[in-house]
mmCIF file of C-alpha atoms in Angstrom:
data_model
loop_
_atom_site.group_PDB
_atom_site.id
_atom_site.type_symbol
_atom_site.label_atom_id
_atom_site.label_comp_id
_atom_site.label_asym_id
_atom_site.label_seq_id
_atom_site.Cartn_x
_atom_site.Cartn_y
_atom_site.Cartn_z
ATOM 1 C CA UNK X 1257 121.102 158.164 26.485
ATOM 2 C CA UNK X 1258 119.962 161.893 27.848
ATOM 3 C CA UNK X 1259 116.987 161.165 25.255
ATOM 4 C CA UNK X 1260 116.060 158.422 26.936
ATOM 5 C CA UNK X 1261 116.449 159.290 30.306
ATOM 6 C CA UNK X 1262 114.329 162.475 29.747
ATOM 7 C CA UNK X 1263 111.340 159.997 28.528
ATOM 8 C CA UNK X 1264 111.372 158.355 31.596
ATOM 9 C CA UNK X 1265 111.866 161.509 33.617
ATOM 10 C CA UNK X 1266 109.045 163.406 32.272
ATOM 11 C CA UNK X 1267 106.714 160.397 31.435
ATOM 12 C CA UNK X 1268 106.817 160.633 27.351
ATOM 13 C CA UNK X 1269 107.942 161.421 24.268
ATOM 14 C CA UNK X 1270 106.354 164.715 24.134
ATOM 15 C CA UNK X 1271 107.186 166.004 27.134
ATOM 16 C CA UNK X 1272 110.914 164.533 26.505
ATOM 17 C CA UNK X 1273 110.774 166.565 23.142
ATOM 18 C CA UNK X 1274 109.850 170.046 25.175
ATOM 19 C CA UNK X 1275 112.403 169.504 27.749
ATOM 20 C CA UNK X 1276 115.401 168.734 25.007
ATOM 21 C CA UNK X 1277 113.854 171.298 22.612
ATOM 22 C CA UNK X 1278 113.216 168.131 19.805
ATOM 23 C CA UNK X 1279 110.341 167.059 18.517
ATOM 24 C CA UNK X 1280 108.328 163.952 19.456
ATOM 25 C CA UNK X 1281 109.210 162.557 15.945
ATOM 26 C CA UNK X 1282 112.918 163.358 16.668
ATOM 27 C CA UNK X 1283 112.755 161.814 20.176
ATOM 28 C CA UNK X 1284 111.095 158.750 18.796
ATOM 29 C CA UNK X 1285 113.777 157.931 15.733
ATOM 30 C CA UNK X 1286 116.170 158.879 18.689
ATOM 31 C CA UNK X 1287 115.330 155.963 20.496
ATOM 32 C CA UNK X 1288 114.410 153.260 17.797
ATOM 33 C CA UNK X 1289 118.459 154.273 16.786
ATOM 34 C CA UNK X 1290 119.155 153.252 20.567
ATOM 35 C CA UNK X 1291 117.390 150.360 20.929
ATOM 36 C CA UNK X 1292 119.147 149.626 17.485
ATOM 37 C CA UNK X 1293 122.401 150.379 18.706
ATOM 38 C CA UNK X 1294 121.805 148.004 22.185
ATOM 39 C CA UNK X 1295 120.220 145.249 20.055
ATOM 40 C CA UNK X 1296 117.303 145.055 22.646
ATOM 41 C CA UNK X 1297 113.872 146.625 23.104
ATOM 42 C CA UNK X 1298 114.014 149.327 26.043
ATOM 43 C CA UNK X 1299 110.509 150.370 25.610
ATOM 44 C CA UNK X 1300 107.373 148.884 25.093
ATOM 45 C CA UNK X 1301 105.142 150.996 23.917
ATOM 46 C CA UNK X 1302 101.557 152.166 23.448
ATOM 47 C CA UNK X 1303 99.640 154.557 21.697
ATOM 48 C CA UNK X 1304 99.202 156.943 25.124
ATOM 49 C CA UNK X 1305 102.363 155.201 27.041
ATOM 50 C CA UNK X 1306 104.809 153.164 27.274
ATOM 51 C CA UNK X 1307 106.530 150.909 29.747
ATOM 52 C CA UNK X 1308 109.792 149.837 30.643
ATOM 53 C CA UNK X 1309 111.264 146.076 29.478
ATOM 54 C CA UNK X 1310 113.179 144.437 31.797
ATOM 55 C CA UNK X 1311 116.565 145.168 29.660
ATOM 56 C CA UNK X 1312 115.356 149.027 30.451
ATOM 57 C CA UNK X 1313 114.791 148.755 33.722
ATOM 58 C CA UNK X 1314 118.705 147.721 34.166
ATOM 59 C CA UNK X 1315 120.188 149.811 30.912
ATOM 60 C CA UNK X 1316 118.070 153.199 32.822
ATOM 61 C CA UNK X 1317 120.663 152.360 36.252
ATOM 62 C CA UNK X 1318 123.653 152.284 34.067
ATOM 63 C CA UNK X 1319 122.403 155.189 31.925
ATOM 64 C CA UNK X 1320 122.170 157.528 34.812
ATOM 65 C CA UNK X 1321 125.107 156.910 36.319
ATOM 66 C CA UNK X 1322 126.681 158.043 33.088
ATOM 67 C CA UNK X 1323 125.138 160.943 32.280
ATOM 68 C CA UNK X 1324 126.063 161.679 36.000
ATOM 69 C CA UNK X 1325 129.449 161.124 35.951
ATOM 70 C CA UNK X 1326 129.705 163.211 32.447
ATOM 71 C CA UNK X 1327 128.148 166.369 34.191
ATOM 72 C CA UNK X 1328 130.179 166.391 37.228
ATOM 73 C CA UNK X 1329 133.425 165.859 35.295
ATOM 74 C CA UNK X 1330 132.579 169.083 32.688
ATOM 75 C CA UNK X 1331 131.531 170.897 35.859
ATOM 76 C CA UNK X 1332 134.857 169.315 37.847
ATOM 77 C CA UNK X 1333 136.754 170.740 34.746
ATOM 78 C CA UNK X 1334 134.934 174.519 35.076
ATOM 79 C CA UNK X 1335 135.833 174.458 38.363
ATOM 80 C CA UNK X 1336 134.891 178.056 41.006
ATOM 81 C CA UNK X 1337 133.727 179.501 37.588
ATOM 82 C CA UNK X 1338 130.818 177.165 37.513
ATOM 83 C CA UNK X 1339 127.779 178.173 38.646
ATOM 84 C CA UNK X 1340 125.102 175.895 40.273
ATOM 85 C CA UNK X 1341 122.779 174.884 37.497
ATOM 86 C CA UNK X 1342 121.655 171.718 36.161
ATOM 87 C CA UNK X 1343 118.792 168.899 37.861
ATOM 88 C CA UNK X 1344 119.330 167.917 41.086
ATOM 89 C CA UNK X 1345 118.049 164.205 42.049
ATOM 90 C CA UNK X 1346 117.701 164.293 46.241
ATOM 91 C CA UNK X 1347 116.267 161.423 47.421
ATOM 92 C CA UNK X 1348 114.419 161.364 51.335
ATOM 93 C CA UNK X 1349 111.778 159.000 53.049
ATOM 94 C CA UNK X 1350 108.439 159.870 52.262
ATOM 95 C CA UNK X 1351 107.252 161.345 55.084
ATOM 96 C CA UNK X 1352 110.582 163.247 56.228
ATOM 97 C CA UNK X 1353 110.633 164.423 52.070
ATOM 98 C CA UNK X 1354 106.910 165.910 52.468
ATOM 99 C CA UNK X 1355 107.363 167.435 55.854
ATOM 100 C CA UNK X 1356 110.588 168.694 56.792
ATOM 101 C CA UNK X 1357 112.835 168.580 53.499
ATOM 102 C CA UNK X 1358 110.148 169.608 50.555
ATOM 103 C CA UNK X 1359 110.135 173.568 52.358
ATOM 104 C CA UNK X 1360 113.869 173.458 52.599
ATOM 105 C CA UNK X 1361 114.005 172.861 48.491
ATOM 106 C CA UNK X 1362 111.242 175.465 47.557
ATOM 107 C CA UNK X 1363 113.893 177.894 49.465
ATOM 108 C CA UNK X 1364 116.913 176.593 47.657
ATOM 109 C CA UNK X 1365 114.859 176.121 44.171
ATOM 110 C CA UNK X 1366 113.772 180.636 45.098
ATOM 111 C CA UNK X 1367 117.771 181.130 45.512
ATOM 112 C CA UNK X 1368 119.305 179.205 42.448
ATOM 113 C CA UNK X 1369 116.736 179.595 39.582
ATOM 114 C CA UNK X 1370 119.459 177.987 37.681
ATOM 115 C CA UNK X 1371 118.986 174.758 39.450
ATOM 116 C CA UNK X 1372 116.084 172.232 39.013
ATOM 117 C CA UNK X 1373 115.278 169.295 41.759
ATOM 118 C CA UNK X 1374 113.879 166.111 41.291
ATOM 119 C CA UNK X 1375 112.695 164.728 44.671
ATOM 120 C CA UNK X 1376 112.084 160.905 44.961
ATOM 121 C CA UNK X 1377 110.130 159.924 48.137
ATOM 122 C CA UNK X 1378 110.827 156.315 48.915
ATOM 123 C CA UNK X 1379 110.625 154.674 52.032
ATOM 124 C CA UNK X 1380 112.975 151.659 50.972
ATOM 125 C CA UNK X 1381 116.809 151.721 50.737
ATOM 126 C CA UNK X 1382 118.365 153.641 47.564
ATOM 127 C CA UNK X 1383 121.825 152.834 45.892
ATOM 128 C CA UNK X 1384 122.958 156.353 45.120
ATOM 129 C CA UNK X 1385 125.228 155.392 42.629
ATOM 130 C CA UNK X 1386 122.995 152.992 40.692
ATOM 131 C CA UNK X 1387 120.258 155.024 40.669
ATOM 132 C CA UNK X 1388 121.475 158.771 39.672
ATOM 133 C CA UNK X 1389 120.753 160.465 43.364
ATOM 134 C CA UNK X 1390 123.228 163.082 44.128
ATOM 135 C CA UNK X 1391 122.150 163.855 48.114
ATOM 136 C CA UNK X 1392 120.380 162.312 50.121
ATOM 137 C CA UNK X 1393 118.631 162.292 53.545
ATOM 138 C CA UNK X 1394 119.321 159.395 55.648
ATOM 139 C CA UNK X 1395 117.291 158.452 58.882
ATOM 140 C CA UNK X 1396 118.802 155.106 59.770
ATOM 141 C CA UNK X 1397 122.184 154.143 61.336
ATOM 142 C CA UNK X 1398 124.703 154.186 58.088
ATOM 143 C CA UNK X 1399 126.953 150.833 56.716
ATOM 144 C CA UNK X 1400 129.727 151.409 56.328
ATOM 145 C CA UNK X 1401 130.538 153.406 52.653
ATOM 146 C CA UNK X 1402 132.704 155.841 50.288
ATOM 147 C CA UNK X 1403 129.584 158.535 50.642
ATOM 148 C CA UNK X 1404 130.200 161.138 52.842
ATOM 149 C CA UNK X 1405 127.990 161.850 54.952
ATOM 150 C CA UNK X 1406 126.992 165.153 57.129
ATOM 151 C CA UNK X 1407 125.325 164.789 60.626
ATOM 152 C CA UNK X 1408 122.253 166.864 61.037
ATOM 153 C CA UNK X 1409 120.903 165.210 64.355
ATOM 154 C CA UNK X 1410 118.753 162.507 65.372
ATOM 155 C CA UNK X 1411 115.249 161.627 66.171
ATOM 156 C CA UNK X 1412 113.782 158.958 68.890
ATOM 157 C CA UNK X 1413 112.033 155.852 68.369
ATOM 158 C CA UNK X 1414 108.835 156.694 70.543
ATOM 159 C CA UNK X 1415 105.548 155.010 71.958
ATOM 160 C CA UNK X 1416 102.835 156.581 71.559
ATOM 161 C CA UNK X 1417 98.915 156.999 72.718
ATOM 162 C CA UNK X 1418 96.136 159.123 72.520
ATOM 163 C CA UNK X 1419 95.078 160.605 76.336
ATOM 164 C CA UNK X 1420 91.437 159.213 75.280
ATOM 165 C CA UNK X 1421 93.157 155.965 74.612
ATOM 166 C CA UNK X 1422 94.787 156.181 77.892
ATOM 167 C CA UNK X 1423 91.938 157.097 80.099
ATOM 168 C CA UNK X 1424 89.989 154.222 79.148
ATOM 169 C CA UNK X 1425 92.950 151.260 79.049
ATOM 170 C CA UNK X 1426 95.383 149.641 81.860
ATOM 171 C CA UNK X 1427 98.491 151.465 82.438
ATOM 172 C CA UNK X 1428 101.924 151.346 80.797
ATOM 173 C CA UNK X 1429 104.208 151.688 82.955
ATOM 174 C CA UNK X 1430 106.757 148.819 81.288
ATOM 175 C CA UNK X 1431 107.322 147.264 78.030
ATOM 176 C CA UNK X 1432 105.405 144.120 78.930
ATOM 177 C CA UNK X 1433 102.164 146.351 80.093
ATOM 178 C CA UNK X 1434 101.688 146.429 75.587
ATOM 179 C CA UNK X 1435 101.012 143.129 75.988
ATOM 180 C CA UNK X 1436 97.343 143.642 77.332
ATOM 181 C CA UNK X 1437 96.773 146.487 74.663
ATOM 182 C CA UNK X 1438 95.609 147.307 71.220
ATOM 183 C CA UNK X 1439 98.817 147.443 68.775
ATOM 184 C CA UNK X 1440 98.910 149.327 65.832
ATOM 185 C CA UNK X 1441 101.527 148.157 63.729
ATOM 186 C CA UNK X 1442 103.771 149.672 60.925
ATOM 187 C CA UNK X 1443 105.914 147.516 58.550
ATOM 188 C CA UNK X 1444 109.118 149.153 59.460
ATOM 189 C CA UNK X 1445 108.511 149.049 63.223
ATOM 190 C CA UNK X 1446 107.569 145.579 63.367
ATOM 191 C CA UNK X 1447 104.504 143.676 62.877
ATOM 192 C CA UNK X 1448 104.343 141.448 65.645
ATOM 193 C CA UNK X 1449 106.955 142.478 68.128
ATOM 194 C CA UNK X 1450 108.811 145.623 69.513
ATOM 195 C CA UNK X 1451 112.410 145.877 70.489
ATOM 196 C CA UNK X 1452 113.600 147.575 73.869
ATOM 197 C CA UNK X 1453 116.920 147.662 75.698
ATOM 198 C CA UNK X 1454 117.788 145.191 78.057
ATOM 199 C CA UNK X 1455 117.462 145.332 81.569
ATOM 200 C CA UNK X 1456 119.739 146.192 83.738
ATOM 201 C CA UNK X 1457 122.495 143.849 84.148
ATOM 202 C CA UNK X 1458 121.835 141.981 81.302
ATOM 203 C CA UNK X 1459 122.961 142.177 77.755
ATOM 204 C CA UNK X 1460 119.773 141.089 76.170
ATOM 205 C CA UNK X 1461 117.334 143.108 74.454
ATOM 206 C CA UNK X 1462 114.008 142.936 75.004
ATOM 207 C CA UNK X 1463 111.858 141.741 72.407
ATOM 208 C CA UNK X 1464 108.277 142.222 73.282
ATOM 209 C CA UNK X 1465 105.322 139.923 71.206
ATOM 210 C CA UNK X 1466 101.847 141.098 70.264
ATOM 211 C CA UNK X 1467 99.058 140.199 67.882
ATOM 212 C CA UNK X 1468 98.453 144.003 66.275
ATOM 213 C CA UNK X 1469 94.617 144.653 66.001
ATOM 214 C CA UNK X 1470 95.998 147.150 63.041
ATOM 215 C CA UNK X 1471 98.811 147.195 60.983
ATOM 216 C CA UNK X 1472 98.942 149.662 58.293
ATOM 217 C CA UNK X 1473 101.729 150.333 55.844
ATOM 218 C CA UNK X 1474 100.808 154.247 56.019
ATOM 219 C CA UNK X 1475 102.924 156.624 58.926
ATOM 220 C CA UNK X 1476 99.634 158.656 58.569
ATOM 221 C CA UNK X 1477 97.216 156.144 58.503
ATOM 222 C CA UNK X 1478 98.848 154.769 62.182
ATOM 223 C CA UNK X 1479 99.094 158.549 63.485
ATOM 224 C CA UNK X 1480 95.411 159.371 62.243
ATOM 225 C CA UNK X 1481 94.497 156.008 63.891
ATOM 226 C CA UNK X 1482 96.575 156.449 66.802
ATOM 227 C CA UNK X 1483 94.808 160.255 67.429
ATOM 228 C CA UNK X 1484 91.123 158.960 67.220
ATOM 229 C CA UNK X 1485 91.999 156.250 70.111
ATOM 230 C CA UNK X 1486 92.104 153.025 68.330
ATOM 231 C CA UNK X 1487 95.525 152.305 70.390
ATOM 232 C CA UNK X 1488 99.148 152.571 70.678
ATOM 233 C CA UNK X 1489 102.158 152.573 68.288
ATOM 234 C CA UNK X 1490 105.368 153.487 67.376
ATOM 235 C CA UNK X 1491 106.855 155.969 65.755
ATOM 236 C CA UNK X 1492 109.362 158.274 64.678
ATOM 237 C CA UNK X 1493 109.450 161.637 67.300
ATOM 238 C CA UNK X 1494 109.235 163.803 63.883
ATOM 239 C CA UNK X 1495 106.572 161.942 62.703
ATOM 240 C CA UNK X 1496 104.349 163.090 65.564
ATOM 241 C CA UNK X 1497 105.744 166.353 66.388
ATOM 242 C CA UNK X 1498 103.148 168.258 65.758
ATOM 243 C CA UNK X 1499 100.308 165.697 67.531
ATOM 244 C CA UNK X 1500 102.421 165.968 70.643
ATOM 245 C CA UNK X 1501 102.528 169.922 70.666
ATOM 246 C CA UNK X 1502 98.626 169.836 70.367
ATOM 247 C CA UNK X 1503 98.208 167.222 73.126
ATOM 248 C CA UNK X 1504 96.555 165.068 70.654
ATOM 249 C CA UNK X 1505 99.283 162.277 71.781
ATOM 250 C CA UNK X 1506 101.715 161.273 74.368
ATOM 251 C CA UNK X 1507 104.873 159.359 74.480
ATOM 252 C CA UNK X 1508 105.120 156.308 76.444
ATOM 253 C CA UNK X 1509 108.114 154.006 78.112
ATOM 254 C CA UNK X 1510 110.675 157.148 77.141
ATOM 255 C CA UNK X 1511 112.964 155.625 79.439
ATOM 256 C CA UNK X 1512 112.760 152.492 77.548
ATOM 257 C CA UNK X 1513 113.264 154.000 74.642
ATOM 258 C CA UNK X 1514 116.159 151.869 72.282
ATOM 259 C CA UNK X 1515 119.135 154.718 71.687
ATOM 260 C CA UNK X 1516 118.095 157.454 68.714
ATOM 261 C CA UNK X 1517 118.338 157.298 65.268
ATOM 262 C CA UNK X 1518 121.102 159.605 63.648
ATOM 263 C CA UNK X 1519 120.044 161.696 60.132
ATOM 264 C CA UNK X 1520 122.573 162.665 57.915
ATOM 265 C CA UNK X 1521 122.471 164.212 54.708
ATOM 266 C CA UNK X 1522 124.890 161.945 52.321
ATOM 267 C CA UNK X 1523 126.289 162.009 49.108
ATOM 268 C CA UNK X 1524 128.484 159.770 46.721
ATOM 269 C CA UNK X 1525 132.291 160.216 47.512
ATOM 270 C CA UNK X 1526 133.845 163.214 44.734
ATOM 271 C CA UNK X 1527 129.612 164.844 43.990
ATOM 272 C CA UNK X 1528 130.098 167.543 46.717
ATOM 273 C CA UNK X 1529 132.631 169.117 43.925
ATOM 274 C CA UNK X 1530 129.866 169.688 41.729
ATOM 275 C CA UNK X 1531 128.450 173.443 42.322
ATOM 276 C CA UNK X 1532 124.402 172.295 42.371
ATOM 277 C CA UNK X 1533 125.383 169.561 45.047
ATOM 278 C CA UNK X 1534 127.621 171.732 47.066
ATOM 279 C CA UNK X 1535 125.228 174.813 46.966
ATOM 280 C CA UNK X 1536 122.397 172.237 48.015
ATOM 281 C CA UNK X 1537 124.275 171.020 51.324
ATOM 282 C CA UNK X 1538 126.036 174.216 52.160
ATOM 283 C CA UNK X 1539 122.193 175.426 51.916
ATOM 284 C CA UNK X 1540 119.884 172.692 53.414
ATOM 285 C CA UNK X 1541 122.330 171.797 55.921
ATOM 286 C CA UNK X 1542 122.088 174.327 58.322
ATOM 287 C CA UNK X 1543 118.241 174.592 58.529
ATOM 288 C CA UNK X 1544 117.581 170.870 58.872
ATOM 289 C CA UNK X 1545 120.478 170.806 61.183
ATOM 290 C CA UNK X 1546 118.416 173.626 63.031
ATOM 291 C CA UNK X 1547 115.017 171.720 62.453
ATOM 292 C CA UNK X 1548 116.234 168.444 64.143
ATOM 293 C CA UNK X 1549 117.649 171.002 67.182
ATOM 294 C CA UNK X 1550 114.147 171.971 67.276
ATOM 295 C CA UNK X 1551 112.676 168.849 67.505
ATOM 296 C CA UNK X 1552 114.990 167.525 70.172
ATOM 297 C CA UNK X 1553 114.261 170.873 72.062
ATOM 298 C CA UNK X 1554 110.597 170.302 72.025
ATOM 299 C CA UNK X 1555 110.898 166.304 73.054
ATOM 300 C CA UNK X 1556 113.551 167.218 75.972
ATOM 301 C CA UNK X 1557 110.360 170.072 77.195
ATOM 302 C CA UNK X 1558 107.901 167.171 77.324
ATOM 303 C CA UNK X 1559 110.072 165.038 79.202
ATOM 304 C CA UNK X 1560 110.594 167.535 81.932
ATOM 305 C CA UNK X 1561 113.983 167.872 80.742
ATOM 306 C CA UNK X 1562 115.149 163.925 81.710
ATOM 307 C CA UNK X 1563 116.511 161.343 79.057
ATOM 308 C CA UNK X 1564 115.571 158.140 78.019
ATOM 309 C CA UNK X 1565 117.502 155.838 79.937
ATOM 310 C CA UNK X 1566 121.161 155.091 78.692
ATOM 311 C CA UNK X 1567 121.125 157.675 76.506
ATOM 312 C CA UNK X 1568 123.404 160.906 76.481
ATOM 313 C CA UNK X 1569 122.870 164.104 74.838
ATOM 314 C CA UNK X 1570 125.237 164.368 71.832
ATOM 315 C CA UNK X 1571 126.319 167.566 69.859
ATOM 316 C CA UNK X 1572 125.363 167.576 65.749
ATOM 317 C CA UNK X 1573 128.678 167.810 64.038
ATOM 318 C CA UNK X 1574 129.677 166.401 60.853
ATOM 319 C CA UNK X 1575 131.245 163.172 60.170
ATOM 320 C CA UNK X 1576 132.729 162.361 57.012
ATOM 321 C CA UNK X 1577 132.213 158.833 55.922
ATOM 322 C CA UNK X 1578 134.671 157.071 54.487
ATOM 323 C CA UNK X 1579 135.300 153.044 54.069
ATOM 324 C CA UNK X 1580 135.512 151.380 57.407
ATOM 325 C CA UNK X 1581 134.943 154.442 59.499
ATOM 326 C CA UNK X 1582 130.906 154.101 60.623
ATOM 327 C CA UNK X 1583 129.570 152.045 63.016
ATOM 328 C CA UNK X 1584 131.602 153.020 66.013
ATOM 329 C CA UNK X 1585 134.759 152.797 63.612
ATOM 330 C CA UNK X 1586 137.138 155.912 63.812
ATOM 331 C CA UNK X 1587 135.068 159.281 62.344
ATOM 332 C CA UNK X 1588 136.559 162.708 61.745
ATOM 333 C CA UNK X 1589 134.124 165.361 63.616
ATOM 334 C CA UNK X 1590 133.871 169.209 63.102
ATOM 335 C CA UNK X 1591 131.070 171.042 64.541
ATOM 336 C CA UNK X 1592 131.447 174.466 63.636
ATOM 337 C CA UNK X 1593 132.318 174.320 59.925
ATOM 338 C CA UNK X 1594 132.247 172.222 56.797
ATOM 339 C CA UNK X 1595 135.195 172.844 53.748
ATOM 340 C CA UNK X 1596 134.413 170.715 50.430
ATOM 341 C CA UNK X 1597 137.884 171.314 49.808
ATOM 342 C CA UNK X 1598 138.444 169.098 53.196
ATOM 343 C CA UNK X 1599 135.985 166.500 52.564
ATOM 344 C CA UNK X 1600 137.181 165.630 48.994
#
């Protein structure tokens, strides 16, 4: 199984061989004795490459999780004696991973030389579990789960604009003033309609309809769009932190913004025990938790210091997630420390 999850890891049989300290002719008669064993091809292969069958594709999930479970239990059974060492699979959205959370792991990778990362940028939902990830960073409001999860902040849904966009277009005052305006559109923002809170006195959200003259499935194609004044869209607040600092952009309808987004760093219930997972969050946590501070800082300075409407400033704390306690379910808060020992 490791031989065949190092394949896939480093992209072929040679590489596979340096990593495990085998040759490329042991790696191969490794894996013809697998696909042997499983009675099914795994790989279909070329001279230069190979590919993945479909029986692979599901035998790689169950593979991982295995070879997961196997290291945390010998490193469960070390116990304090165990030092952090070993690959560590984080997994972050893309932009969020490249920005804010690639730095951070440069500066843990400088402190544990021991411990090697493997970062997978994906801007779609990812089953921990299934798919090997020991931590990850979450920008979305969490289902309810066994992970635990640790609460670094949150960030804003936002309108934005250029100011040469602005000078040279109608007001928007209101939600229903982006009706008369060039939309451009991001898959997970929606295509062909925005979301706002209701009104007051009513229960109702908003929904308001457009035809996009640009929808792009790039966060940096829309801000690079956005900046040279081809119209208005929405965002993350991280995404355009640094566009708002330089003026290049300006947030719109910030009192109709919907409530924010929590981030969280979470894990699968029992990995925090393992030394390279708990060194990673007792690391990372503080400094994102102190980036997100930041960011909220800097977005409360550009309001003039006043809030989106409805919304209250909350504290970052951490909650630990367990089964039936998200969602405005019962959580256990501590803002001023975080004990393994506690969460486990």
């Amino acid at each position: 199984m490791k031989v065949f999850i190092a394949a896939l890891d480093e992209g072929g049989l040679r590489k596979a061989g340096r990593k495990l300290g085998r040759s490329p002719a042991a790696i191969s008669r490794a894996l013809a004795f697998l696909e042997a064993h499983v009675g099914v091809t795994l790989l279909h292969r070329t001279r230069r490459s190979f590919r993945l069958s479909e029986a692979g594709e599901r035998y790689s999930i169950v593979c991982r999780r295995v070879i997961s479970d196997l290291e945390e239990a010998d490193l469960v059974a070390a116990g304090e004696r165990s030092a952090p060492r070993g690959t560590l699979t984080i997994t972050a959205p893309v932009t969020a991973g490249e920005d804010i959370l690639r730095s951070v792991v440069d500066a843990f990778m400088d402190a544990y030389p021991t411990v090697s990362v493997r970062l997978l940028l994906l801007d779609r939902p990812v089953s921990l579990i299934d798919e090997g990830v020991d931590i990850a960073l979450r920008i979305a409001h969490l289902a309810d789960s066994t992970h635990v999860a640790i609460r670094l902040g949150e960030v804003r849904r936002v309108v934005a604009a250029s100011p040469r966009y602005l000078s040279t277009h109608p007001k928007i005052e209101e939600p229903n003033d982006l009706a008369k305006h060039k939309i451009i559109a991001m898959t997970h923002f929606g295509i062909e309609s925005w979301t706002f809170p209701p009104m007051k006195g009513s229960s109702i959200p908003r929904s308001i309809q457009f035809s996009p003259r640009f929808v792009v499935n790039s966060i940096r194609g829309a801000i690079a769009s956005a900046v040279e004044g081809r119209g208005v869209t929405r965002l993350f607040s991280y995404h355009i932190a640094e566009q708002l600092s330089q003026g290049k952009l300006q947030i719109l309808l910030a009192h109709d913004e919907p409530l924010p987004v929590p981030v969280h760093l979470i894990s699968p219930q029992g990995r925090l025990a393992v030394p390279k997972v708990r060194a990673f969050a007792d690391f990372a946590m503080p400094r994102l938790k102190a980036h997100f501070s930041r960011l909220a800082g800097d977005g409360a300075k550009q309001l003039g210091g006043t809030q989106p409407r409805g919304q209250a400033s909350r504290g970052v704390g951490y909650v630990l997630a367990k089964k039936g306690e998200l969602n405005g379910h019962k959580t256990e808060r501590r803002d001023d420390q975080y004990t393994v020992d506690k969460v486990l």
